[in-house]
């Protein structure tokens, strides 16, 4: 079962029940306006933080050169160093926020985690979905697991054979 990792409106459903899919294939796309806006804001904050680091680093280099000649006090140099370190930490936080925002925005595209067949389609285009809501169910027929009850007398023979044939009521 594939569930929504973010909220949004279903923009497109590219598959239907009984369609075969390959691993990585786009199955569904959400119109995630909020997530895209958050990503753009995070990217802008990162650009601002990078500029602040460049400025703080340049100030520190200038003060360091002046400090070498003893034109500025040690306290002034320490303040400029702290401002540079603070700007660097703010940049690192902005970079992490941008990475997280990019991941959330990427959740707007739902891809097949493995090759298989679409068994259930739970949403339609235009429908609003919330985080955790079921979108599609994809099965990998070659990877199905069957649990059956067998008489204890037959269990050891099946175990020794290493395989068994399972037939449904209709003989398949």
C-alpha positions in Angstrom: 0.0 0.0 0.0 1.4 3.4 -1.0 0.3 6.3 1.2 0.7 10.0 0.9 3.9 11.3 2.5 2.6 14.9 2.3 -0.7 16.6 1.8 -2.0 18.1 -1.5 -4.5 17.7 -4.3 -4.1 14.8 -6.7 -3.0 16.4 -10.0 -2.6 13.2 -12.0 -3.0 9.5 -11.6 -0.9 7.8 -14.3 -2.0 4.2 -13.6 -5.1 2.2 -13.1 -6.0 -1.2 -11.6 -4.3 -4.1 -13.3 -1.6 -1.9 -14.9 1.9 -3.3 -14.7 4.5 -0.9 -13.4 8.3 -0.9 -13.2 10.3 0.2 -10.2 10.7 3.9 -10.1 7.8 4.6 -12.5 5.7 7.7 -11.7 2.3 6.5 -10.5 0.7 9.6 -9.2 1.5 13.3 -8.8 0.2 15.7 -6.2 -0.2 19.5 -6.7 1.8 20.5 -3.6 1.6 24.3 -3.8 2.5 24.8 -0.1 5.5 22.4 -0.2 6.8 24.1 -3.4 6.5 27.6 -1.7 8.3 26.3 1.4 11.1 25.0 -0.8 11.5 28.3 -2.5 11.5 30.2 0.8 14.1 27.7 2.2 16.3 28.2 -0.9 16.1 32.0 -0.5 17.0 31.7 3.1 20.0 29.6 2.2 21.1 32.2 -0.4 20.9 34.9 2.2 22.8 32.8 4.8 25.5 32.1 2.2 25.9 35.9 1.6 26.0 36.5 5.4 28.8 33.9 5.8 30.8 35.6 3.0 30.4 39.0 4.6 31.3 37.7 8.1 34.3 35.8 6.8 35.6 38.9 5.0 35.1 41.0 8.1 37.0 38.4 10.2 39.9 38.3 7.7 40.1 42.1 7.8 40.0 42.2 11.6 42.5 39.4 11.8 44.9 41.4 9.7 44.3 44.4 11.8 44.7 42.3 15.0 48.1 41.0 13.8 49.3 44.6 13.7 47.5 45.3 17.0 45.2 47.9 15.6 42.1 46.2 17.1 41.6 44.7 20.5 41.5 41.0 21.2 37.8 41.4 22.3 36.9 43.0 18.9 38.6 40.1 17.1 36.7 37.7 19.3 33.4 39.4 18.5 34.0 39.3 14.7 35.0 35.6 15.0 31.8 34.8 16.9 29.8 36.6 14.3 31.5 34.6 11.6 30.8 31.3 13.5 27.2 32.3 14.1 26.7 33.1 10.4 28.2 29.7 9.5 25.9 27.9 11.9 22.9 29.8 10.5 24.0 28.8 7.0 24.2 25.2 8.0 20.7 25.3 9.5 19.4 27.0 6.4 21.0 24.3 4.2 19.4 21.5 6.3 16.0 23.3 6.1 16.4 23.5 2.3 17.2 19.8 2.1 14.2 18.9 4.2 11.9 21.1 2.2 13.2 19.5 -1.0 12.5 16.1 0.4 8.9 17.1 1.3 8.4 18.6 -2.2 9.7 15.4 -3.7 6.9 13.5 -1.9 4.5 15.1 -4.4 5.6 12.5 -6.9 4.7 9.0 -6.0 6.8 6.3 -7.7 6.6 2.5 -7.7 8.9 1.1 -5.1 9.2 -2.1 -7.0 7.9 -3.8 -10.2 4.4 -5.1 -9.9 0.8 -4.7 -10.7 -1.6 -2.0 -9.4 -4.2 -3.8 -7.3 -6.1 -0.9 -5.8 -6.5 2.7 -6.9 -7.9 4.7 -3.9 -7.9 8.3 -5.3 -9.0 10.3 -8.3 -7.6 13.5 -9.9 -8.8 16.6 -8.1 -9.2 14.8 -4.7 -7.4 16.3 -1.7 -5.3 13.9 0.3 -3.6 14.1 3.7 -0.4 12.6 5.0 -0.9 8.9 5.6 -3.9 8.5 3.3 -3.9 5.4 1.1 -3.3 6.2 -2.6 -2.6 3.0 -4.4 -1.8 -0.6 -3.7 0.9 -2.3 -5.8 1.6 -6.0 -5.6 4.6 -7.9 -6.8 3.0 -11.2 -7.9 6.3 -13.1 -7.9 6.9 -12.1 -4.3 3.6 -13.1 -2.7 3.7 -15.0 0.5 1.1 -17.6 1.3 0.3 -19.0 4.7 -1.6 -22.2 4.8 -2.6 -24.7 7.5 -1.5 -28.2 6.8 -2.0 -31.4 8.8 0.9 -32.0 11.1 1.4 -35.4 9.5 2.2 -33.7 6.2 4.3 -30.9 7.5 7.6 -32.8 7.7 7.3 -34.1 4.2 6.6 -30.6 2.9 9.6 -29.3 4.9 11.9 -32.0 3.4 10.7 -31.3 -0.1 11.4 -27.6 0.3 8.5 -26.6 -1.9 4.8 -27.1 -2.3 2.2 -26.3 -4.9 -0.8 -24.2 -3.6 -4.1 -24.4 -5.5 -7.1 -22.2 -5.0 -10.6 -23.4 -4.8 -11.0 -22.8 -8.6 -8.0 -25.1 -9.3 -5.5 -22.4 -10.2 
